[in-house]
CSV table of C-alpha atoms in Angstrom, one decimal:
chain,number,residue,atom,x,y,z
A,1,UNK,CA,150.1,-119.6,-179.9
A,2,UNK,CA,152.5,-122.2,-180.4
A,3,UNK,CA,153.7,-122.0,-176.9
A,4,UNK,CA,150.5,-121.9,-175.6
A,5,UNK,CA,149.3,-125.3,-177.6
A,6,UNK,CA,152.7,-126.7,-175.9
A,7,UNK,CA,152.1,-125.6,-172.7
A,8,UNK,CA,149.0,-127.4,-172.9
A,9,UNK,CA,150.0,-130.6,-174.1
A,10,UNK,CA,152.2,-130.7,-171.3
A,11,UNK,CA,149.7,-130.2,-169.0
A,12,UNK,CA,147.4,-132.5,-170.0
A,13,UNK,CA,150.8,-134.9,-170.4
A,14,UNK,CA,150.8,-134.3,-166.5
A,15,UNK,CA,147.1,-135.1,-165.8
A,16,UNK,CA,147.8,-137.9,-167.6
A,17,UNK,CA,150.6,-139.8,-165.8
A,18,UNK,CA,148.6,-138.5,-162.6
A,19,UNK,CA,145.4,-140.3,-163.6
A,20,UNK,CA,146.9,-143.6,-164.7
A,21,UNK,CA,148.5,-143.3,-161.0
A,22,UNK,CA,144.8,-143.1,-159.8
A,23,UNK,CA,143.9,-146.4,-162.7
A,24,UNK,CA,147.0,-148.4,-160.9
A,25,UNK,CA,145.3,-147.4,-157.6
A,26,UNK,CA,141.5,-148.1,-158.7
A,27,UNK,CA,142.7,-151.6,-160.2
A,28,UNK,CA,142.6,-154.3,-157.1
A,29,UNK,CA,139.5,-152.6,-156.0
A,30,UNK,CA,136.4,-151.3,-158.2
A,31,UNK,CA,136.1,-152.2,-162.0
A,32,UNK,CA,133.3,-149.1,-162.0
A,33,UNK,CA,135.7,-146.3,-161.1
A,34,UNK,CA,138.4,-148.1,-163.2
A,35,UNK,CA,136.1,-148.1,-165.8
A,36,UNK,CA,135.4,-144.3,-165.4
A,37,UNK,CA,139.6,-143.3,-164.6
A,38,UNK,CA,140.2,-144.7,-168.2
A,39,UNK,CA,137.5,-142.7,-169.6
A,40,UNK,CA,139.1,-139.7,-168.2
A,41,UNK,CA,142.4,-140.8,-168.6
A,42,UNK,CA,142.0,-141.3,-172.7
A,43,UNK,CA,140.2,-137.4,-172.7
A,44,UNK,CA,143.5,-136.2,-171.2
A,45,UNK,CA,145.9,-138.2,-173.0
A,46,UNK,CA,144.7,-138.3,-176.5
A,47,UNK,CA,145.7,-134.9,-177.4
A,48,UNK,CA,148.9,-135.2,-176.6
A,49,UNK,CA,149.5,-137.9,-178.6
A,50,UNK,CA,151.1,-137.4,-182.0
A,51,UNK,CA,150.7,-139.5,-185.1
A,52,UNK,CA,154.4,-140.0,-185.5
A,53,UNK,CA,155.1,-141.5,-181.9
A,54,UNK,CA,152.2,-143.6,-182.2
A,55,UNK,CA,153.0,-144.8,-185.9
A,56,UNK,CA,155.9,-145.4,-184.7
A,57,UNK,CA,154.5,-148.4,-181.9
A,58,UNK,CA,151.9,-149.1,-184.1
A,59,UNK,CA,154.5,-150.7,-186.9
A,60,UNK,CA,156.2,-152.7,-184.1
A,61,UNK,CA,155.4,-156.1,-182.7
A,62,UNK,CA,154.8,-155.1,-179.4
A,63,UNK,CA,152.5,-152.1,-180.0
A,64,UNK,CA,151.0,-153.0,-183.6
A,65,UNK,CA,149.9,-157.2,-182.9
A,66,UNK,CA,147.7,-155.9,-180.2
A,67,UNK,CA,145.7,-153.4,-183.2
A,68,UNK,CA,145.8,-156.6,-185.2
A,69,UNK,CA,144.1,-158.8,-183.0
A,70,UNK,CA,142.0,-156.1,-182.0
A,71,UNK,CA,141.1,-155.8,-185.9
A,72,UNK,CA,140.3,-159.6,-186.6
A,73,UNK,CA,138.1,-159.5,-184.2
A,74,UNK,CA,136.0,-156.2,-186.3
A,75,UNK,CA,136.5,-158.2,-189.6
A,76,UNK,CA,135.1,-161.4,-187.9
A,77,UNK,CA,132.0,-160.0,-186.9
A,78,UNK,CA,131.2,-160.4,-190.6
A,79,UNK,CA,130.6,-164.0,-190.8
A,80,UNK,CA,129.8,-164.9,-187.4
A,81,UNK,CA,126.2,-166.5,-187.6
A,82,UNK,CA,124.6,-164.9,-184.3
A,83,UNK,CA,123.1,-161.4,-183.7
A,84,UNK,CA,124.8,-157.9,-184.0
A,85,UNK,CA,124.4,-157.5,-180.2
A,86,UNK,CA,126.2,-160.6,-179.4
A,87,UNK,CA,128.6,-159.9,-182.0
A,88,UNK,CA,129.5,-156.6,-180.5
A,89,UNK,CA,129.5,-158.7,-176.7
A,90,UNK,CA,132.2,-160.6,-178.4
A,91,UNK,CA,134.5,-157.9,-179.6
A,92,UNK,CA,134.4,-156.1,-176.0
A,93,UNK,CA,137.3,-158.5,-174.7
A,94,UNK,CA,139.1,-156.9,-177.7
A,95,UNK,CA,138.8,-153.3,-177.1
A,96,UNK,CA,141.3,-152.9,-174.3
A,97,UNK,CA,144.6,-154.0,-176.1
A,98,UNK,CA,144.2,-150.7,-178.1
A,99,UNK,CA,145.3,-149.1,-174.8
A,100,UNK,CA,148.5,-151.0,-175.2
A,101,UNK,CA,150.6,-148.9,-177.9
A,102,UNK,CA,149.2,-145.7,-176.5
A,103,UNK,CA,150.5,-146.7,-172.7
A,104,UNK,CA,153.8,-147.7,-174.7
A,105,UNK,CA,153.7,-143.9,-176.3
A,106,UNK,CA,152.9,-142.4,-172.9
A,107,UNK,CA,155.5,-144.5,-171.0
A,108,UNK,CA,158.4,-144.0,-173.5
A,109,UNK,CA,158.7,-140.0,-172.7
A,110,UNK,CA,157.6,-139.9,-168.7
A,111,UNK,CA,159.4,-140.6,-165.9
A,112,UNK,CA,156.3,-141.8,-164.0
A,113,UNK,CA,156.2,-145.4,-164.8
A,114,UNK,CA,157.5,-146.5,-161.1
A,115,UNK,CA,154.9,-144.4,-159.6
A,116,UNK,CA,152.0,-146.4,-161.6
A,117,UNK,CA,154.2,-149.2,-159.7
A,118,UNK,CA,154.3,-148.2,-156.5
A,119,UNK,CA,150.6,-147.0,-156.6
A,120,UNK,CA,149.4,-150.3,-157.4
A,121,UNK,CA,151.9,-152.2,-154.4
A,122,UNK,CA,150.0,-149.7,-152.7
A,123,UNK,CA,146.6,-150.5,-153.4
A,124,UNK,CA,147.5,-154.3,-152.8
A,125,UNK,CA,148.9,-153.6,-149.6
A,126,UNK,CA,145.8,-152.2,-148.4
A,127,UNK,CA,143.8,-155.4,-150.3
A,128,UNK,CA,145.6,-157.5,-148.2
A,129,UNK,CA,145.0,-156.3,-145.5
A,130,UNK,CA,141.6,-156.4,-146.0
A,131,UNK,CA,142.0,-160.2,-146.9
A,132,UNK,CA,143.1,-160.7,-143.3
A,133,UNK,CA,140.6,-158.5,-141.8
A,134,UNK,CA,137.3,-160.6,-143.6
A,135,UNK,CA,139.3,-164.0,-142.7
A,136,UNK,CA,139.2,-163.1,-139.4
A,137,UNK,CA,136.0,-161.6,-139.0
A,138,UNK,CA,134.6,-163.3,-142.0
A,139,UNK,CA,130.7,-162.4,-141.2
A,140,UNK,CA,131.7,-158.7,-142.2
A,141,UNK,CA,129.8,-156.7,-145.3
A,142,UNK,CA,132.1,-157.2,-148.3
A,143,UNK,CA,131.9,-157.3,-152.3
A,144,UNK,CA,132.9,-161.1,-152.6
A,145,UNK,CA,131.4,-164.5,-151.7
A,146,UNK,CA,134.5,-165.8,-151.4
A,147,UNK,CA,136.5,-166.3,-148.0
A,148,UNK,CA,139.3,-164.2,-147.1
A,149,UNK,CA,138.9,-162.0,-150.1
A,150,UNK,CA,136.8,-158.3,-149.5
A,151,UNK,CA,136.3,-157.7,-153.4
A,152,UNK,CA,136.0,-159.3,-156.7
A,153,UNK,CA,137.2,-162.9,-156.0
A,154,UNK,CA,140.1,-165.2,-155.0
A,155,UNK,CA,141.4,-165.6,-158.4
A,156,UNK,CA,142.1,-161.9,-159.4
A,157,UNK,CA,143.4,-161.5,-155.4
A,158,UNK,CA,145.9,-164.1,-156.0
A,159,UNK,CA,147.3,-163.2,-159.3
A,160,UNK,CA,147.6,-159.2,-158.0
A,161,UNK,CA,149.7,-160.8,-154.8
A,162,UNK,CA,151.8,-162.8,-157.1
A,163,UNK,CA,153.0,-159.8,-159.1
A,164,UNK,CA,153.1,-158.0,-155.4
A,165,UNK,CA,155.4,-160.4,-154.1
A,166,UNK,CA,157.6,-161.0,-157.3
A,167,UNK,CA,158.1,-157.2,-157.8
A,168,UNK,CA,159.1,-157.0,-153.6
A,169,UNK,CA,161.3,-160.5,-154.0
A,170,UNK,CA,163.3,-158.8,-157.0
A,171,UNK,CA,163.9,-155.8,-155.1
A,172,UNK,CA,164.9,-157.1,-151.5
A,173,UNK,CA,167.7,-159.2,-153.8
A,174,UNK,CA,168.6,-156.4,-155.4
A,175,UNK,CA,169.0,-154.4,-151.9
A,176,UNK,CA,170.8,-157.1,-150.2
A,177,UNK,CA,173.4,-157.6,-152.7
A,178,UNK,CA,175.3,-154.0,-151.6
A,179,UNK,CA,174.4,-155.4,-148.3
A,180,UNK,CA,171.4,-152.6,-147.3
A,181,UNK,CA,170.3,-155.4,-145.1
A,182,UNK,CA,167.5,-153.7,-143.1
A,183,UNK,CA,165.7,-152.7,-146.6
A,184,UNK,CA,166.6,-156.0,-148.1
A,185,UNK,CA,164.5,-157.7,-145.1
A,186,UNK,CA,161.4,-155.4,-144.9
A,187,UNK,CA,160.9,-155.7,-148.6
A,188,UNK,CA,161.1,-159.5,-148.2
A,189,UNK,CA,158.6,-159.6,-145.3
A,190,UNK,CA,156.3,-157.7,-147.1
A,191,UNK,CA,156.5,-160.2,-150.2
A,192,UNK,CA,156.3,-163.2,-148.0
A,193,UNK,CA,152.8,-161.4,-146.6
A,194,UNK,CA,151.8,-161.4,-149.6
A,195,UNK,CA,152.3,-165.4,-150.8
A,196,UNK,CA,151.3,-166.1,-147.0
A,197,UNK,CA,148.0,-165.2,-147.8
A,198,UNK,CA,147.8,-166.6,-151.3
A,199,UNK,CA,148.9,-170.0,-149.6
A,200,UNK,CA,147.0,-170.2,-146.2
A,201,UNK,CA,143.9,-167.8,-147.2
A,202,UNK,CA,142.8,-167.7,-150.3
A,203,UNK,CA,144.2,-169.6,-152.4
A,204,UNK,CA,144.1,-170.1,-156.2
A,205,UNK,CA,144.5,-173.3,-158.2
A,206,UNK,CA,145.5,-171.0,-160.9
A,207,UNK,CA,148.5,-168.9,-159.0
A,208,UNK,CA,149.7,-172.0,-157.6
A,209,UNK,CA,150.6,-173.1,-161.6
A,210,UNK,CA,152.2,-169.8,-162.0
A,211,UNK,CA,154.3,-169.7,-158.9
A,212,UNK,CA,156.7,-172.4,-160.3
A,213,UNK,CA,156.7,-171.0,-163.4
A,214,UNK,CA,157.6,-167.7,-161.9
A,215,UNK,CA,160.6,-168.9,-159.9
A,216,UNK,CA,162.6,-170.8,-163.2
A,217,UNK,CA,161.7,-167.6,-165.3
A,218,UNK,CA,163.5,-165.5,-162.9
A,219,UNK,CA,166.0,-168.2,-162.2
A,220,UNK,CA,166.7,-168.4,-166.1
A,221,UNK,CA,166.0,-164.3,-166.1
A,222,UNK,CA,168.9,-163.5,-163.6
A,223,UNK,CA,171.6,-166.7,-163.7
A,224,UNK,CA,171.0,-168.2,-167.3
A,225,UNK,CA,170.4,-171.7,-167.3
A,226,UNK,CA,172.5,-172.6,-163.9
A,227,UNK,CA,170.1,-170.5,-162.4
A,228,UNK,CA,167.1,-172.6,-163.5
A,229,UNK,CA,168.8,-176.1,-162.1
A,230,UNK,CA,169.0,-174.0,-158.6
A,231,UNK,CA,165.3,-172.1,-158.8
A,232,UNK,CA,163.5,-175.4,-159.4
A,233,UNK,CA,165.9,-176.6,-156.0
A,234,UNK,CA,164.5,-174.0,-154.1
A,235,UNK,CA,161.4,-174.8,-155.3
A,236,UNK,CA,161.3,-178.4,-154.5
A,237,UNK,CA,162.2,-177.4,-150.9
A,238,UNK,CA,159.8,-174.5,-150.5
A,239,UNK,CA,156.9,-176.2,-152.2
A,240,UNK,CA,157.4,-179.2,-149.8
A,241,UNK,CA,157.8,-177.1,-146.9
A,242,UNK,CA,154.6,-175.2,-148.1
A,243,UNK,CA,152.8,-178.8,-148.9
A,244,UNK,CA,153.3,-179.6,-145.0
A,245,UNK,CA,152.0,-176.7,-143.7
A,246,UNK,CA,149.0,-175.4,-145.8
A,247,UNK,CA,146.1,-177.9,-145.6
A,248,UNK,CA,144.4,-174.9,-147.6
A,249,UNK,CA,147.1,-175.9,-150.3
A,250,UNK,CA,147.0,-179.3,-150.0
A,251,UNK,CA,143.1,-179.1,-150.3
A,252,UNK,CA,143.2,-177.0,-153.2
A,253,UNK,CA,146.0,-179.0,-154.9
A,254,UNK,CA,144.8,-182.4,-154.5
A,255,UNK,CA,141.0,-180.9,-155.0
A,256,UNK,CA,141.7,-181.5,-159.3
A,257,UNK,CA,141.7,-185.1,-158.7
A,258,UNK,CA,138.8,-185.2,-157.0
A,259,UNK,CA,136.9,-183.1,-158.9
A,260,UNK,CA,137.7,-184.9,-161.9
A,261,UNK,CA,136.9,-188.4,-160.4
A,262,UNK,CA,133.5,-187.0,-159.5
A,263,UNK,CA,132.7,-185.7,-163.3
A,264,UNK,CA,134.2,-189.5,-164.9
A,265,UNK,CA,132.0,-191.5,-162.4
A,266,UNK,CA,129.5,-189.7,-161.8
A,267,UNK,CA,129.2,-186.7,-164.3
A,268,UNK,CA,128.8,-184.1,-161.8
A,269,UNK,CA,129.5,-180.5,-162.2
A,270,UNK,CA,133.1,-179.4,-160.5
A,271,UNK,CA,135.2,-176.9,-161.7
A,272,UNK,CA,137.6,-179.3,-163.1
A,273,UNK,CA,134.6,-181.9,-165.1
A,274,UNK,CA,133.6,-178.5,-166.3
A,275,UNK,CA,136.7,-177.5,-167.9
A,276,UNK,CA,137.3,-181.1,-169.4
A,277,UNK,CA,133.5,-180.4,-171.0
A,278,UNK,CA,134.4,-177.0,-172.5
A,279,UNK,CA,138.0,-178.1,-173.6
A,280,UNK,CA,136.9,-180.9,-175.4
A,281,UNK,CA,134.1,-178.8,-177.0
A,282,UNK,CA,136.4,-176.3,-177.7
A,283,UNK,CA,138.5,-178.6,-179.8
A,284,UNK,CA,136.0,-179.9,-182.0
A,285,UNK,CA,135.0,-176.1,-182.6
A,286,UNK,CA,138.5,-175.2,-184.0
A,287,UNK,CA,138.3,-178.5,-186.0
A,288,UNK,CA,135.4,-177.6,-187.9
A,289,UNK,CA,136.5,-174.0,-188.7
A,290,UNK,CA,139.8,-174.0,-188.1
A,291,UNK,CA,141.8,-171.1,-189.8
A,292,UNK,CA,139.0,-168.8,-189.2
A,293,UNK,CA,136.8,-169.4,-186.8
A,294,UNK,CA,133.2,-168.8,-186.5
A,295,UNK,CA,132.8,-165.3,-186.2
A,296,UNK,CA,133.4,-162.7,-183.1
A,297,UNK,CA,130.5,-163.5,-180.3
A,298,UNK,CA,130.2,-167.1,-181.4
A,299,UNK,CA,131.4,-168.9,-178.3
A,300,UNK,CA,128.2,-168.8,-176.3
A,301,UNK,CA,125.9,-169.8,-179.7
A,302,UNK,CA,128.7,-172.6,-180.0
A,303,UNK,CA,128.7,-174.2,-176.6
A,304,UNK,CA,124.6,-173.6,-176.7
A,305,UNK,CA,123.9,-176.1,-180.1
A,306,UNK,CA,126.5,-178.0,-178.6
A,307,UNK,CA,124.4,-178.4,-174.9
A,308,UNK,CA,121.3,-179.3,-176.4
A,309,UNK,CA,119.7,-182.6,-176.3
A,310,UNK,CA,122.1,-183.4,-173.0
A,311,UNK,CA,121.5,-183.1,-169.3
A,312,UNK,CA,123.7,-182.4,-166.0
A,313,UNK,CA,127.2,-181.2,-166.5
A,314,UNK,CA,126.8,-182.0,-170.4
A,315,UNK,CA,123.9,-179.7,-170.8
A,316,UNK,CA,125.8,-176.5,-169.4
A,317,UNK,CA,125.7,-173.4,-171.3
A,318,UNK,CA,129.1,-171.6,-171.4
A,319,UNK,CA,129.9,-168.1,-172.4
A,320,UNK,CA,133.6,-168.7,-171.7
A,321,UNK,CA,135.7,-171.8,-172.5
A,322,UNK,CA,138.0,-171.0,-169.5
A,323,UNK,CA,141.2,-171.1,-172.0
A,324,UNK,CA,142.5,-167.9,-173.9
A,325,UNK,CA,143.3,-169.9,-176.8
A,326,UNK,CA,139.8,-171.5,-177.2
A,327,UNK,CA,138.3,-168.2,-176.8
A,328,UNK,CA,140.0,-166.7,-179.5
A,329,UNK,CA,140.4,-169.7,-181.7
A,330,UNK,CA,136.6,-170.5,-181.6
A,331,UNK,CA,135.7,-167.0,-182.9
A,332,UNK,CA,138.9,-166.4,-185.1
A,333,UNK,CA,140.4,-169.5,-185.9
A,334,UNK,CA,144.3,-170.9,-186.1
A,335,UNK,CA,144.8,-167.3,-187.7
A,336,UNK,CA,143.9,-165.7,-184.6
A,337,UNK,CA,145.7,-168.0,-182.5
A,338,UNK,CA,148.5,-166.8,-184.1
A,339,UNK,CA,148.3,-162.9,-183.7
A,340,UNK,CA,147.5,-163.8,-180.5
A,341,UNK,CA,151.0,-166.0,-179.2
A,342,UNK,CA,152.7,-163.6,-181.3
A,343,UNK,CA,151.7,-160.5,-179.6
A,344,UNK,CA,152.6,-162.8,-175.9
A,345,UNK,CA,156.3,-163.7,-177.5
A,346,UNK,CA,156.8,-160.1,-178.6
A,347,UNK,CA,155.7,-158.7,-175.2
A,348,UNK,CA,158.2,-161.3,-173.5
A,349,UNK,CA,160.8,-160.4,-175.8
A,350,UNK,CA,160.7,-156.7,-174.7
A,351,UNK,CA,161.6,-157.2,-171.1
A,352,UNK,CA,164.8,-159.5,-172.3
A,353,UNK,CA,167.2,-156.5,-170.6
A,354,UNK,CA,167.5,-156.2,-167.1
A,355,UNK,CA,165.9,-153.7,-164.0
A,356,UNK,CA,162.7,-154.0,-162.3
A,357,UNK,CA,160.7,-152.8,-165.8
A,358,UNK,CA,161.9,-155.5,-167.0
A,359,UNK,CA,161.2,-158.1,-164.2
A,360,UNK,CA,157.3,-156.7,-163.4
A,361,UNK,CA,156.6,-157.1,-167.7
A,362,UNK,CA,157.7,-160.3,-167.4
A,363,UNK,CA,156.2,-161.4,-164.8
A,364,UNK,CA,152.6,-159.7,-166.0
A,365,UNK,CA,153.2,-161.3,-169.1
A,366,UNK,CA,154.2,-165.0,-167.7
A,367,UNK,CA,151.5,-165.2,-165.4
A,368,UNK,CA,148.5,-163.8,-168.6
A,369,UNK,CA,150.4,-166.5,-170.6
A,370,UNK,CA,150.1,-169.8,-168.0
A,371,UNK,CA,146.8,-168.1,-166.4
A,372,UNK,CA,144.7,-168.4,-169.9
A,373,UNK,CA,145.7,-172.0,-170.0
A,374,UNK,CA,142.6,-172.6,-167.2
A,375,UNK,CA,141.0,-169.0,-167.8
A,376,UNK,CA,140.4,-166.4,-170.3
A,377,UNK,CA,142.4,-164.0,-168.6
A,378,UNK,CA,143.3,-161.4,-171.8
A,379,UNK,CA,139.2,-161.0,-172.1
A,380,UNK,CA,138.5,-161.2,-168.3
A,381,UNK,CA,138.2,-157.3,-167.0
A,382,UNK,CA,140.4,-157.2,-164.1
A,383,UNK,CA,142.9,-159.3,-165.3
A,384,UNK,CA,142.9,-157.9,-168.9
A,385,UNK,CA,143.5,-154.6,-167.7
A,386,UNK,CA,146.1,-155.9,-165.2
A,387,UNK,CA,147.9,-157.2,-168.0
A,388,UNK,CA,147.3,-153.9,-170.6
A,389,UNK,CA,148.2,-151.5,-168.3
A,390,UNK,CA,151.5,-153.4,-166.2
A,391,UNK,CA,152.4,-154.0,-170.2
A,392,UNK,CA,151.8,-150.4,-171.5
A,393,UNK,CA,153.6,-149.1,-168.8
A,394,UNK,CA,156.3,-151.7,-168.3
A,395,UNK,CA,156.9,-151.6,-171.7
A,396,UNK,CA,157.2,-148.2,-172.0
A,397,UNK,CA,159.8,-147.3,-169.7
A,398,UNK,CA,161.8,-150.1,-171.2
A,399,UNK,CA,161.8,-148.5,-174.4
A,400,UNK,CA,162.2,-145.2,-173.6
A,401,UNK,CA,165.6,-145.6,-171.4
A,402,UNK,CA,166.7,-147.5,-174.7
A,403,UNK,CA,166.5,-145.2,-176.7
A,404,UNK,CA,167.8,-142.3,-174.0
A,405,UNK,CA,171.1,-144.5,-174.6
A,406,UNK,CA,170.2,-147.8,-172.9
A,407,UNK,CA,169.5,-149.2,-169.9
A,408,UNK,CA,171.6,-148.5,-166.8
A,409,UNK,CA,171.8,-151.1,-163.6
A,410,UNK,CA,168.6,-150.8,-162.7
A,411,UNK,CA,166.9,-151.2,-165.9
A,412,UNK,CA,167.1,-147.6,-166.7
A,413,UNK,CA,165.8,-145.8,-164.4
A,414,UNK,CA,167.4,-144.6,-160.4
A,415,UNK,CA,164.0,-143.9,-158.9
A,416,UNK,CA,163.6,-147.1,-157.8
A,417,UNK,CA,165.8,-146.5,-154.7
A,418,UNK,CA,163.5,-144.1,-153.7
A,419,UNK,CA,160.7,-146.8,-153.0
């Protein structure tokens, strides 16, 4: 009987790693069958999960912080001043980083973390190309408004070709540095496809602030802080080169300015005015509740008392104040805020060794962190689950080469020269 129940943990084990392939897959592409995957994915892996593996995340940073916020949010549906629909709205963008200690679990005992990996490089390959086949023929049927993009919209594209061509970057260095030129180059062509259409086809105000921040984190990452001196060289002379020949780029850059012109003079509705509206209401929403909030499923009861009585861009209702730390501070206060940069610093602090684990988690976790300065990224779906999952798995192959006896060159684990 005993062998049996084994037997059948480990299959399940395998239908496990199998279906969070498919998830990886399923990610760029449909939030309804990456909605039902996870479904099926939880069925298969909960019972194999046992209670001392998963204590054992859940009483660290990494896996517990994510519980934690997850709880506030419960225990602050109890004095939020709104319905118990909306107050169960509100706690939905806190549901998913329960996923996170369970992914660390699964990860830290498989061996199938790079094929989550490769399955979503993959699934972005075929995205992009895609991108270039509805910004060519741009009158074609697809499931965006927005140009060059076929599904969901410019911002998630952007931020999945980031990681895309970060990942590919990191490993054409690593290939070239034995001198396996040939791989070295296609990996680096594929990664330049990648930021070739986040720079000349759909490009996003909010990639283009994580870009930089990218290149010094894996300047600082790789070289220390020589290597940060010579990343933010290389960017001064690729952003310039890029400035010259984008006028996508240039219109996007210079596009803030304008917008915000347009809102001081003449209070009209731009992205930018928008965000200077929601910020500033934001603020004065922390300051009168500030260490604990107003409740979970407050924000769109906040900005709605706070839009009445005004007109144009003032009288907007929001039910997002485009900022990660607003959105969590308004319903949960400074404490909160806390949990919440916590949980980012212990994420970061995982993915301190070296090996393409460790590069991809940081670079998920960089880009959630300077992303939910303009968006709420953590509570958006796609890129919430972008950043659970790349985390959960990330994090777990970190871990569980640790404690096989650490790390080896390649952050643990040889498969990656199989890619």
């Amino acid at each position: 009987m005993t062998g049996k129940l084994l037997a059948d943990r480990v299959s399940l084990a395998q239908v496990a790693d199998a279906l969070m392939v498919v998830v990886a897959i399923a990610l760029p592409w449909s939030t309804s069958a990456l909605g039902i995957l996870l479904v099926l994915w939880l069925l298969a892996f909960i019972p194999t999960v046992e209670w001392h593996d998963l204590r054992r995340e859940l009483l660290t940073p990494a896996g517990g912080l994510p519980v934690l916020l997850f709880m506030l949010g419960v225990i602050g549906m109890a004095w939020a001043d709104v319905s118990l629909l909306e107050r169960w709205k509100g706690l939905d963008g806190f549901f998913k980083l329960l996923v996170i200690p369970l992914l660390i679990v699964q990860f830290r005992r498989s061996d199938n973390g790079i094929r989550v990996f490769i399955a979503f490089l993959a699934a972005c390959v075929a995205l992009l190309t895609a991108s270039w086949v509805v910004a060519i023929w741009p009158y074609m049927p697809k499931g965006s408004q927005d140009y060059g993009v076929a599904v969901k919209s410019y911002i998630v594209q952007s931020a999945e070709f980031a990681i895309c061509a970060a990942g590919l970057l990191y490993l054409a260095i690593e290939a070239a540095l034995p001198g396996r030129w040939l791989r070295a180059a296609s990996l680096a062509v594929l990664a330049l496809a990648f930021l070739q259409d986040i720079f000349f086809v759909a490009t996003s105000r909010t990639t283009l602030a994580i870009i930089p921040v990218l290149l010094l984190l894996y300047g600082f990452w790789r070289f220390g802080w020589k290597g940060v001196f010579g990343a933010a060289a290389a960017g001064l002379i690729l952003g310039g080169t890029l400035w010259a020949a984008s006028p996508m780029l240039r219109h996007r850059a210079t596009g803030v300015y304008a917008e915000a012109e347009k809102y001081e003079a003449q209070k009209r509705a731009t992205p930018t005015g928008e965000r200077i509206v929601y910020w500033t209401r934001s603020l004065r929403f922390l300051e009168s509740a500030p260490f604990f909030g107003h409740g979970t499923g407050s924000i769109t009861a906040m900005f709605h008392k706070a839009a009445m009585g005004h007109s144009g861009i003032a009288g907007e209702i929001s039910t997002n104040p485009h900022n990660q730390t607003f959105a969590v501070g308004i319903q949960l206060g400074l404490v909160g805020v806390a949990v919440l940069w916590a949980m980012w610093i212990a994420h970061l602090l995982i993915f301190r060794g070296g090996g393409l684990a460790a590069w991809v988690g940081l670079v998920i976790v960089a880009q959630n962190v300077v992303g939910s300065l303009f968006n709420s990224f953590l509570f958006d779906y796609t890129e919430g689950w972008l950043y659970v999952v790349g985390v959960g798995v990330a994090a777990g192959m970190m871990l569980g080469k640790r404690g096989a006896g650490g790390a080896d060159k390649d952050g643990g684990f040889r498969s990656v020269s199989k890619i």
